[in-house]
Coordinates of C-alpha atoms in Angstrom, one line a residue:
Chain A
X1 CA 52.2 48.1 -42.1
X2 CA 55.3 46.4 -42.1
X3 CA 55.8 43.2 -44.7
X4 CA 57.7 40.5 -42.9
X5 CA 57.9 38.2 -45.9
X6 CA 56.3 37.4 -49.1
X7 CA 56.5 34.7 -51.5
X8 CA 55.1 33.5 -54.7
X9 CA 52.9 30.6 -54.1
X10 CA 50.1 28.7 -56.5
X11 CA 50.6 31.7 -58.8
X12 CA 49.5 34.3 -56.1
X13 CA 51.4 36.1 -53.2
X14 CA 51.7 34.9 -49.5
X15 CA 52.6 37.6 -47.2
X16 CA 53.0 38.3 -43.6
X17 CA 52.7 41.3 -42.4
X18 CA 52.9 43.5 -39.0
X19 CA 51.2 46.5 -37.9
X20 CA 50.6 48.6 -34.6
X21 CA 47.1 47.8 -33.5
X22 CA 45.0 50.7 -32.1
X23 CA 42.5 48.1 -31.0
X24 CA 45.0 46.2 -29.0
X25 CA 47.6 48.6 -28.2
X26 CA 50.1 46.1 -29.6
X27 CA 52.0 44.8 -32.7
X28 CA 49.9 42.5 -34.5
X29 CA 51.1 39.9 -37.1
X30 CA 48.8 38.4 -39.7
X31 CA 49.1 36.8 -43.2
X32 CA 47.4 37.2 -46.3
X33 CA 47.3 35.1 -49.6
X34 CA 46.3 37.3 -52.7
X35 CA 45.6 35.1 -55.9
X36 CA 46.9 36.0 -59.3
X37 CA 44.7 38.9 -60.6
X38 CA 44.6 41.6 -63.3
X39 CA 45.7 45.0 -62.6
X40 CA 43.4 46.9 -60.6
X41 CA 41.0 44.0 -60.1
X42 CA 39.8 43.5 -56.5
X43 CA 39.0 40.0 -55.1
X44 CA 36.7 38.7 -52.6
X45 CA 37.9 38.4 -48.9
X46 CA 37.8 35.1 -47.0
X47 CA 38.7 35.6 -43.2
X48 CA 40.1 32.5 -41.5
X49 CA 40.3 32.7 -37.5
X50 CA 42.5 30.4 -36.0
X51 CA 42.2 28.3 -32.6
X52 CA 43.7 28.0 -29.2
X53 CA 47.5 28.4 -29.1
X54 CA 47.8 29.2 -32.9
X55 CA 49.1 32.4 -34.6
X56 CA 48.6 33.3 -38.3
X57 CA 51.4 30.7 -39.0
X58 CA 49.4 27.4 -38.1
X59 CA 47.0 27.7 -41.1
X60 CA 49.5 29.6 -43.3
X61 CA 52.0 26.4 -42.9
X62 CA 49.5 23.7 -42.6
X63 CA 46.1 24.8 -44.0
X64 CA 46.5 23.9 -47.6
X65 CA 44.1 26.7 -48.6
X66 CA 46.5 28.5 -51.5
X67 CA 45.4 26.0 -54.2
X68 CA 41.9 26.2 -53.4
X69 CA 41.9 30.2 -53.0
X70 CA 43.8 30.3 -56.4
X71 CA 41.4 28.3 -58.1
X72 CA 38.4 30.2 -56.4
X73 CA 40.2 33.8 -56.8
X74 CA 39.7 34.5 -53.0
X75 CA 41.9 36.5 -50.9
X76 CA 42.7 34.9 -47.4
X77 CA 43.4 36.7 -44.4
X78 CA 44.7 34.9 -41.3
X79 CA 44.9 37.1 -38.1
X80 CA 46.6 36.0 -34.8
X81 CA 44.5 35.0 -32.0
X82 CA 45.4 37.6 -29.3
X83 CA 47.6 40.4 -28.5
X84 CA 51.1 39.2 -27.4
X85 CA 54.1 40.6 -25.8
X86 CA 55.6 42.2 -22.7
X87 CA 53.2 44.3 -21.0
X88 CA 50.3 42.0 -22.1
X89 CA 48.6 40.3 -19.5
X90 CA 48.8 36.4 -19.7
X91 CA 47.9 33.3 -17.9
X92 CA 49.9 30.0 -17.4
X93 CA 47.1 28.1 -19.1
X94 CA 47.2 27.4 -22.9
X95 CA 43.5 27.9 -23.1
X96 CA 43.4 31.4 -21.7
X97 CA 45.4 34.8 -22.1
X98 CA 47.8 35.2 -25.1
X99 CA 47.0 32.7 -27.9
X100 CA 43.4 32.5 -26.4
X101 CA 41.7 35.9 -27.1
X102 CA 38.4 34.5 -28.0
X103 CA 37.3 37.1 -30.3
X104 CA 35.8 39.2 -27.7
X105 CA 36.6 42.8 -26.5
X106 CA 37.4 41.9 -22.8
X107 CA 35.9 44.1 -20.2
X108 CA 37.3 42.6 -17.1
X109 CA 40.6 43.2 -15.6
X110 CA 43.5 42.7 -16.2
X111 CA 42.2 41.9 -19.9
X112 CA 40.5 44.8 -20.7
X113 CA 43.5 47.1 -21.8
X114 CA 44.7 44.9 -24.7
X115 CA 42.4 41.9 -25.4
X116 CA 40.2 43.7 -27.9
X117 CA 40.1 40.8 -30.6
X118 CA 36.4 41.6 -31.6
X119 CA 37.3 45.3 -32.6
X120 CA 40.5 44.0 -34.0
X121 CA 39.1 41.3 -36.4
X122 CA 35.6 43.2 -37.1
X123 CA 36.8 46.8 -37.6
X124 CA 40.6 47.5 -37.6
X125 CA 42.0 44.8 -39.6
X126 CA 39.2 45.0 -42.2
X127 CA 40.0 48.8 -42.6
X128 CA 44.0 47.8 -43.1
X129 CA 43.0 45.1 -45.6
X130 CA 40.7 47.4 -47.6
X131 CA 43.5 50.0 -47.7
X132 CA 46.6 47.7 -48.5
X133 CA 45.1 44.9 -50.6
X134 CA 43.1 44.4 -53.7
X135 CA 40.2 43.4 -51.6
X136 CA 36.4 43.8 -52.4
X137 CA 35.1 44.4 -48.9
X138 CA 31.5 44.1 -50.3
X139 CA 32.3 40.4 -50.8
X140 CA 33.6 38.8 -47.5
X141 CA 33.1 35.4 -46.1
X142 CA 34.4 34.0 -42.7
X143 CA 35.5 30.7 -41.2
X144 CA 37.8 29.5 -38.6
X145 CA 38.7 26.3 -36.5
X146 CA 37.7 25.7 -33.1
X147 CA 38.0 28.7 -30.9
X148 CA 38.3 30.4 -34.5
X149 CA 35.0 28.6 -35.6
X150 CA 33.3 30.3 -32.4
X151 CA 34.6 33.6 -33.8
X152 CA 33.5 33.1 -37.4
X153 CA 29.8 31.9 -36.2
X154 CA 29.5 34.7 -33.6
X155 CA 30.7 37.6 -35.9
X156 CA 28.9 36.0 -39.1
X157 CA 25.7 36.0 -36.9
X158 CA 26.2 39.5 -35.9
X159 CA 27.0 40.8 -39.3
X160 CA 24.5 39.1 -41.6
X161 CA 24.9 41.8 -44.2
X162 CA 28.7 42.0 -44.1
X163 CA 29.6 38.3 -44.4
X164 CA 28.0 36.5 -47.2
X165 CA 29.2 33.1 -46.4
X166 CA 30.1 31.7 -43.2
X167 CA 31.5 28.3 -42.1
X168 CA 33.7 26.6 -39.6
X169 CA 35.8 23.6 -38.5
X170 CA 35.1 22.0 -35.3
X171 CA 33.8 25.3 -33.8
X172 CA 33.0 26.0 -30.3
X173 CA 29.4 26.4 -30.8
X174 CA 28.1 27.3 -27.2
X175 CA 30.8 28.5 -25.3
X176 CA 28.5 29.5 -22.5
X177 CA 28.1 25.8 -21.9
X178 CA 31.4 24.2 -22.1
X179 CA 34.8 24.5 -20.1
X180 CA 36.9 26.5 -22.3
X181 CA 34.0 28.8 -22.9
X182 CA 33.0 29.3 -19.4
X183 CA 36.8 30.1 -18.4
X184 CA 37.3 32.4 -21.3
X185 CA 34.0 34.2 -21.3
X186 CA 33.9 34.5 -17.4
X187 CA 37.7 35.6 -17.6
X188 CA 37.3 38.5 -20.0
X189 CA 33.8 39.4 -19.7
X190 CA 33.1 39.0 -15.9
X191 CA 30.5 36.9 -14.4
X192 CA 27.4 38.5 -15.9
X193 CA 26.4 35.4 -18.2
X194 CA 24.0 37.9 -20.1
X195 CA 27.0 39.5 -21.6
X196 CA 28.1 36.1 -22.7
X197 CA 25.1 35.6 -25.0
X198 CA 26.4 38.0 -27.7
X199 CA 29.8 35.8 -27.8
X200 CA 27.7 32.4 -28.0
X201 CA 26.7 31.2 -31.6
X202 CA 23.8 29.1 -30.0
X203 CA 22.6 31.7 -27.8
X204 CA 22.7 34.3 -30.5
X205 CA 20.7 32.3 -32.7
X206 CA 18.1 31.7 -29.7
X207 CA 18.1 35.4 -29.2
X208 CA 17.2 35.7 -33.0
X209 CA 20.1 36.2 -34.8
X210 CA 19.7 34.5 -38.2
X211 CA 21.9 33.5 -41.3
X212 CA 20.5 31.9 -44.5
X213 CA 22.8 29.0 -44.5
X214 CA 26.1 27.7 -42.7
X215 CA 28.6 24.8 -43.6
X216 CA 30.3 23.2 -40.4
X217 CA 32.7 20.2 -40.6
X218 CA 33.6 18.1 -37.5
X219 CA 36.0 15.2 -36.8
X220 CA 34.1 12.2 -35.4
X221 CA 37.1 11.3 -33.5
X222 CA 37.8 14.8 -32.4
X223 CA 39.1 14.5 -28.7
X224 CA 37.3 17.7 -27.8
X225 CA 33.9 16.9 -29.4
X226 CA 31.8 15.7 -26.5
X227 CA 32.9 18.1 -23.8
X228 CA 33.8 21.3 -25.5
X229 CA 32.3 21.3 -29.2
X230 CA 29.0 19.9 -28.9
X231 CA 27.7 20.7 -32.6
X232 CA 24.4 18.9 -31.7
X233 CA 23.5 22.0 -29.8
X234 CA 24.0 24.1 -32.9
X235 CA 22.1 21.7 -35.1
X236 CA 19.2 22.1 -32.7
X237 CA 19.3 25.8 -32.7
X238 CA 19.4 26.0 -36.5
X239 CA 16.6 23.7 -36.8
X240 CA 14.6 25.6 -34.4
X241 CA 15.4 28.8 -36.1
X242 CA 15.1 27.8 -39.9
X243 CA 18.9 28.2 -40.7
X244 CA 20.0 25.9 -43.3
X245 CA 23.1 24.2 -41.6
X246 CA 25.2 21.6 -43.3
X247 CA 26.9 19.7 -40.6
X248 CA 29.0 16.9 -41.7
X249 CA 30.6 14.4 -39.3
X250 CA 33.8 12.7 -40.6
X251 CA 34.7 9.4 -39.0
X252 CA 38.2 9.1 -38.1
X253 CA 39.3 12.6 -38.2
X254 CA 40.7 14.6 -35.0
X255 CA 41.1 18.2 -34.1
X256 CA 44.2 18.7 -35.9
X257 CA 45.2 20.6 -39.1
X258 CA 45.2 17.2 -40.6
X259 CA 41.5 17.4 -40.4
X260 CA 41.2 21.1 -41.4
X261 CA 43.4 20.8 -44.4
X262 CA 41.4 17.8 -45.7
X263 CA 38.2 19.8 -45.9
X264 CA 39.7 23.4 -46.6
X265 CA 39.4 22.8 -50.1
X266 CA 35.5 22.4 -49.7
X267 CA 35.1 25.4 -47.5
X268 CA 37.5 27.7 -49.8
X269 CA 35.1 26.4 -52.7
X270 CA 31.9 27.1 -50.6
X271 CA 32.9 30.6 -50.1
X272 CA 34.2 31.3 -53.4
X273 CA 30.9 30.2 -55.0
X274 CA 28.9 32.4 -52.8
X275 CA 31.3 35.3 -53.1
X276 CA 31.4 35.6 -56.7
X277 CA 27.8 34.5 -57.3
X278 CA 26.1 37.5 -59.0
X279 CA 22.7 38.0 -57.3
Chain B
X1 CA 59.4 0.5 -35.1
X2 CA 57.5 2.9 -32.6
X3 CA 54.4 4.9 -33.9
X4 CA 54.7 8.5 -32.7
X5 CA 51.5 10.0 -34.0
X6 CA 48.9 9.0 -36.6
X7 CA 46.0 11.1 -38.1
X8 CA 43.4 10.6 -40.6
X9 CA 44.1 12.9 -43.4
X10 CA 42.6 13.3 -46.8
X11 CA 41.0 9.9 -46.4
X12 CA 44.5 7.9 -45.6
X13 CA 46.7 8.1 -42.6
X14 CA 49.4 10.3 -41.9
X15 CA 51.8 8.7 -39.5
X16 CA 55.2 9.6 -37.9
X17 CA 57.5 6.8 -36.7
X18 CA 61.1 6.2 -34.8
X19 CA 63.2 3.3 -35.2
X20 CA 66.6 2.3 -34.2
X21 CA 68.6 2.3 -37.3
X22 CA 71.4 -0.2 -37.8
X23 CA 72.9 2.0 -40.8
X24 CA 73.3 5.2 -38.8
X25 CA 73.5 3.5 -35.2
X26 CA 70.8 6.0 -33.9
X27 CA 67.2 6.5 -33.6
X28 CA 65.7 7.8 -36.8
X29 CA 62.1 9.5 -37.2
X30 CA 60.2 9.4 -40.7
X31 CA 56.7 10.1 -41.8
X32 CA 54.5 7.9 -44.1
X33 CA 51.2 8.9 -45.8
X34 CA 49.2 6.0 -46.7
X35 CA 46.1 6.9 -48.8
X36 CA 42.8 4.9 -48.3
X37 CA 43.1 1.4 -50.1
X38 CA 41.4 -1.9 -49.6
X39 CA 42.3 -4.5 -47.2
X40 CA 45.3 -6.6 -48.5
X41 CA 46.0 -4.0 -51.4
X42 CA 49.5 -2.5 -51.7
X43 CA 50.2 0.7 -53.2
X44 CA 53.4 2.2 -55.0
X45 CA 55.6 4.4 -52.9
X46 CA 57.1 7.6 -53.6
X47 CA 60.1 8.7 -51.7
X48 CA 60.6 12.3 -50.8
X49 CA 64.4 13.4 -49.7
X50 CA 64.3 16.7 -47.8
X51 CA 66.9 19.6 -47.8
X52 CA 69.2 21.2 -45.8
X53 CA 68.1 21.9 -42.0
X54 CA 64.8 19.7 -42.6
X55 CA 63.4 17.0 -40.9
X56 CA 60.7 14.7 -42.0
X57 CA 58.5 17.3 -40.4
X58 CA 59.0 20.1 -42.9
X59 CA 57.2 18.5 -46.0
X60 CA 55.0 16.5 -43.7
X61 CA 53.5 20.1 -42.6
X62 CA 54.2 22.4 -45.5
X63 CA 54.3 19.9 -48.5
X64 CA 50.6 19.9 -49.5
X65 CA 51.3 16.3 -51.0
X66 CA 48.3 14.4 -49.1
X67 CA 45.3 15.5 -51.6
X68 CA 47.7 14.6 -54.6
X69 CA 48.7 11.2 -53.1
X70 CA 45.2 10.3 -52.2
X71 CA 44.0 11.0 -55.8
X72 CA 46.8 9.3 -57.2
X73 CA 46.9 6.3 -54.7
X74 CA 50.6 6.6 -53.9
X75 CA 52.1 6.4 -50.5
X76 CA 54.6 9.1 -49.6
X77 CA 57.7 8.4 -47.2
X78 CA 59.6 11.3 -45.9
X79 CA 63.0 10.3 -44.0
X80 CA 65.1 12.6 -41.9
X81 CA 68.1 14.2 -43.5
X82 CA 70.8 13.0 -41.2
X83 CA 71.3 11.1 -38.0
X84 CA 71.0 13.3 -34.8
X85 CA 71.5 13.3 -31.2
X86 CA 74.1 13.0 -28.5
X87 CA 77.2 11.2 -29.4
X88 CA 76.7 12.1 -33.3
X89 CA 79.3 14.2 -34.8
X90 CA 78.0 17.7 -35.8
X91 CA 79.0 21.3 -37.3
X92 CA 78.1 24.6 -36.3
X93 CA 77.2 25.3 -39.7
X94 CA 73.6 24.6 -41.1
X95 CA 74.9 23.3 -44.4
X96 CA 77.0 20.5 -42.6
X97 CA 76.8 17.7 -39.9
X98 CA 73.4 17.2 -38.3
X99 CA 70.4 18.1 -40.8
X100 CA 72.7 17.9 -43.8
X101 CA 73.5 14.2 -44.4
X102 CA 73.8 14.8 -48.1
X103 CA 72.6 11.2 -48.8
X104 CA 76.1 9.6 -48.9
X105 CA 77.7 7.0 -46.5
X106 CA 80.7 9.1 -45.0
X107 CA 84.0 7.5 -45.1
X108 CA 86.0 10.5 -43.2
X109 CA 86.2 11.1 -39.8
X110 CA 84.5 12.1 -37.5
X111 CA 81.5 11.3 -39.9
X112 CA 81.9 7.6 -40.8
X113 CA 80.2 6.2 -37.8
X114 CA 77.0 7.7 -38.0
X115 CA 76.4 9.5 -41.2
X116 CA 75.3 6.6 -43.6
X117 CA 72.4 8.3 -45.0
X118 CA 72.8 6.2 -48.4
X119 CA 72.5 3.0 -46.9
X120 CA 69.8 4.2 -44.7
X121 CA 67.7 5.7 -47.6
X122 CA 68.3 3.1 -50.3
X123 CA 68.5 -0.2 -48.0
X124 CA 67.2 -0.2 -44.6
X125 CA 64.4 2.2 -44.7
X126 CA 62.9 0.7 -47.6
X127 CA 63.0 -2.9 -45.9
X128 CA 61.1 -1.3 -43.0
X129 CA 58.5 0.4 -45.2
X130 CA 58.1 -3.1 -47.1
X131 CA 57.5 -4.9 -43.7
X132 CA 55.4 -2.5 -42.0
X133 CA 53.2 -0.9 -44.7
X134 CA 51.0 -1.7 -47.7
X135 CA 53.9 -0.9 -49.9
X136 CA 54.3 -2.4 -53.5
X137 CA 58.2 -2.1 -53.6
X138 CA 58.4 -3.1 -57.2
X139 CA 56.7 0.4 -58.0
X140 CA 58.8 3.0 -56.4
X141 CA 59.5 6.4 -57.6
X142 CA 61.6 9.2 -55.8
X143 CA 61.8 13.0 -55.7
X144 CA 63.1 15.7 -53.3
X145 CA 64.0 19.2 -52.7
X146 CA 67.4 20.9 -52.9
X147 CA 69.9 18.3 -51.1
X148 CA 67.1 16.0 -51.3
X149 CA 66.7 16.8 -54.9
X150 CA 70.3 15.8 -55.2
X151 CA 69.8 12.5 -53.2
X152 CA 66.5 11.7 -55.6
X153 CA 68.7 12.4 -58.6
X154 CA 71.8 10.3 -57.6
X155 CA 69.8 7.4 -56.1
X156 CA 67.5 7.3 -59.0
X157 CA 70.4 7.4 -61.5
X158 CA 72.2 4.7 -59.7
X159 CA 69.0 2.5 -59.2
X160 CA 67.4 2.8 -62.7
X161 CA 65.6 -0.4 -62.3
X162 CA 64.2 0.1 -58.9
X163 CA 62.8 3.7 -59.2
X164 CA 60.4 3.9 -62.0
X165 CA 60.1 7.6 -61.9
X166 CA 62.5 10.4 -60.8
X167 CA 61.9 14.0 -60.1
X168 CA 63.3 17.0 -58.1
X169 CA 62.6 20.5 -57.0
X170 CA 65.4 22.8 -57.0
X171 CA 68.0 20.1 -56.8
X172 CA 71.9 20.5 -56.3
X173 CA 72.7 18.8 -59.6
X174 CA 76.3 19.1 -59.5
X175 CA 77.6 19.1 -55.9
X176 CA 81.3 18.9 -57.1
X177 CA 80.9 22.1 -58.6
X178 CA 79.3 24.3 -56.0
X179 CA 80.2 25.5 -52.6
X180 CA 77.2 23.3 -50.6
X181 CA 78.5 20.2 -52.4
X182 CA 82.2 20.8 -52.1
X183 CA 81.9 21.3 -48.6
X184 CA 79.8 18.4 -47.7
X185 CA 81.4 15.8 -50.2
X186 CA 84.9 16.9 -49.2
X187 CA 83.8 16.5 -45.7
X188 CA 82.2 13.3 -45.8
X189 CA 84.2 11.5 -48.4
X190 CA 87.7 13.3 -48.1
X191 CA 89.5 15.0 -50.8
X192 CA 89.5 12.4 -53.5
X193 CA 87.2 13.8 -56.2
X194 CA 86.7 10.6 -58.1
X195 CA 84.7 9.3 -55.2
X196 CA 82.5 12.3 -55.4
X197 CA 81.4 11.5 -58.8
X198 CA 79.0 8.6 -57.7
X199 CA 77.1 11.2 -55.6
X200 CA 77.1 14.0 -58.3
X201 CA 74.2 13.7 -60.8
X202 CA 75.9 15.5 -63.5
X203 CA 79.1 13.5 -63.2
X204 CA 76.9 10.1 -63.0
X205 CA 75.4 11.0 -66.3
X206 CA 78.7 11.8 -67.8
X207 CA 80.0 8.6 -66.7
X208 CA 77.3 6.6 -68.3
X209 CA 74.4 6.4 -65.8
X210 CA 70.9 6.7 -67.6
X211 CA 67.3 7.6 -66.9
X212 CA 64.5 7.6 -69.6
X213 CA 63.2 10.7 -68.5
X214 CA 63.4 13.2 -65.5
X215 CA 61.2 16.0 -64.1
X216 CA 62.8 19.1 -62.5
X217 CA 61.0 22.4 -61.3
X218 CA 63.0 25.2 -60.2
X219 CA 62.2 28.7 -59.0
X220 CA 63.5 31.4 -61.1
X221 CA 63.8 33.9 -58.2
X222 CA 65.6 31.1 -56.0
X223 CA 68.4 32.7 -53.9
X224 CA 70.6 29.7 -54.5
X225 CA 70.0 29.1 -58.2
X226 CA 73.2 30.6 -59.8
X227 CA 75.7 29.6 -57.0
X228 CA 74.5 26.2 -55.5
X229 CA 71.8 24.9 -58.0
X230 CA 72.8 25.4 -61.5
X231 CA 70.2 23.4 -63.4
X232 CA 71.9 24.4 -66.7
X233 CA 74.4 21.9 -66.0
X234 CA 71.8 19.3 -65.7
X235 CA 70.2 20.3 -68.9
X236 CA 73.6 20.0 -70.8
X237 CA 74.5 16.6 -69.3
X238 CA 70.8 15.1 -70.1
X239 CA 70.9 16.7 -73.7
X240 CA 74.5 15.0 -74.1
X241 CA 73.3 11.7 -72.7
X242 CA 70.0 11.8 -74.5
X243 CA 67.9 11.8 -71.3
X244 CA 64.3 13.2 -71.7
X245 CA 64.7 16.2 -69.2
X246 CA 61.6 18.4 -68.5
X247 CA 63.1 21.5 -66.7
X248 CA 60.6 24.1 -65.9
X249 CA 61.8 27.4 -64.6
X250 CA 59.0 29.4 -62.7
X251 CA 59.2 33.2 -62.6
X252 CA 58.7 34.8 -59.1
X253 CA 59.1 31.5 -57.1
X254 CA 61.8 31.2 -54.6
X255 CA 63.5 28.2 -52.7
X256 CA 60.8 27.8 -50.0
X257 CA 57.9 25.3 -49.4
X258 CA 55.9 27.8 -51.1
X259 CA 57.5 27.0 -54.3
X260 CA 57.5 23.0 -53.3
X261 CA 54.0 22.9 -52.3
X262 CA 52.9 24.9 -55.6
X263 CA 54.3 22.1 -57.8
X264 CA 53.8 19.0 -55.5
X265 CA 50.7 18.1 -56.9
X266 CA 52.2 17.9 -60.5
X267 CA 55.2 15.7 -59.1
X268 CA 52.7 13.5 -57.3
X269 CA 50.6 13.0 -60.3
X270 CA 53.7 12.5 -62.3
X271 CA 54.8 9.7 -60.4
X272 CA 51.5 8.3 -59.9
X273 CA 50.8 8.1 -63.4
X274 CA 54.3 6.2 -64.2
X275 CA 53.9 4.0 -61.3
X276 CA 50.4 2.7 -61.9
X277 CA 51.1 2.5 -65.6
X278 CA 50.7 -1.2 -66.8
X279 CA 53.9 -1.9 -69.3

């Protein structure tokens, strides 16, 4: 692992790092904020998965999470959204290919060689974080925005024992039923829609996946709300499954980091409270 | 004035605007955050002047001021740092020319035609803000970072009745005595060092300018501290002049927005307390 930069921020250390990923077969860049902590102490870890077109840098610059992570004493890890670079397949559209990995392990060509973001985010990067940072991997939470909200929900639903807390900002809750998701899941996984269900939060819940509770914030003036995000589908699935969903619809807010940063403090506090809770 | 973008953020409105400036003879872009407020209510205004290479966008993206401005009920205005565009003189160096206006009205050629950031920031833009936003111009404060800290200090010192509160992040306190300032003041104002004194905070204090109090934060690991910033010169001048300077040196912090954003909340609260104080 190579350190690209570190800086003191809100009493902790904001770093950006690069490593050779065996999952993706590429170099991958990610950021980690580690709050102030005692020598030898380990802290809970909150994963933040980013949306379409983003890298680690968007939330690192605009997410306004550091003050809340310092107060809540939680490490925040922000991975990239896809493999990148020469020799990696790409698509001219902004919602597919590089910058749009959708947190799946692609099985269709030409994507299968590198687009293995599920394995990267759930296996390889956690092992690296555990080895290199003062992280207590027994206390992990996960959140994300838009495509990254999709990632957080599906990863959380499929690992209920690993992630103690799950939340999302304006997530794609049912990719099988919306244009962004149909394009991405069809492109990366092929036409067999049965395979898509393991990467669709609403379908996972319908198929029996369970979480005790879930926090979702959504801007009511989000330009993607009606066509791509459709939080009502998540609400219906949670209602039917008995999942305690807190879904907050915020008048006036759009899909941008102005929205994410406004509610970031609430999400970090939500995770911190659950990750530090002694049960 | 043209609206480039607006978005709901932290309960208020973060906008970016463009207008034709008569001071600079160019289009100028700036950002304004207006917190939630009652119909017809006016709010105090905090000016934030940015540093070398920056536009309005750096602090707007990375400054983490919106939560504090919402809590303190203060409008924040972030101007650009120079005129820009075709037909505007420039210099290949990053610390002179476009992006480096130094908050002076240039008198030397080829800069005098457009580089009139003093007039722009102290006269033209305040008039526009007063006309277009719910701003109480009787309650203004000013702050800034690096070159913008220089701007905030010199503008504040020369308008003690207009700005009720003045602060700075890692300011260039004595441009006449450091390489960045000697290059910029010499380039924009010519070789007559007497003319520089009105754009040098330490010289202004030596020449009799006074403020009741001043807040300055500085990273102790700032790479520009010893050669360009030299806060000890400000401390000496304030001490001799009886100005109540709070100068905080923060171990481990550098010159970046990781430093600025860490202490932004303190500065906004400092200004809000003074701007809302009933005297």
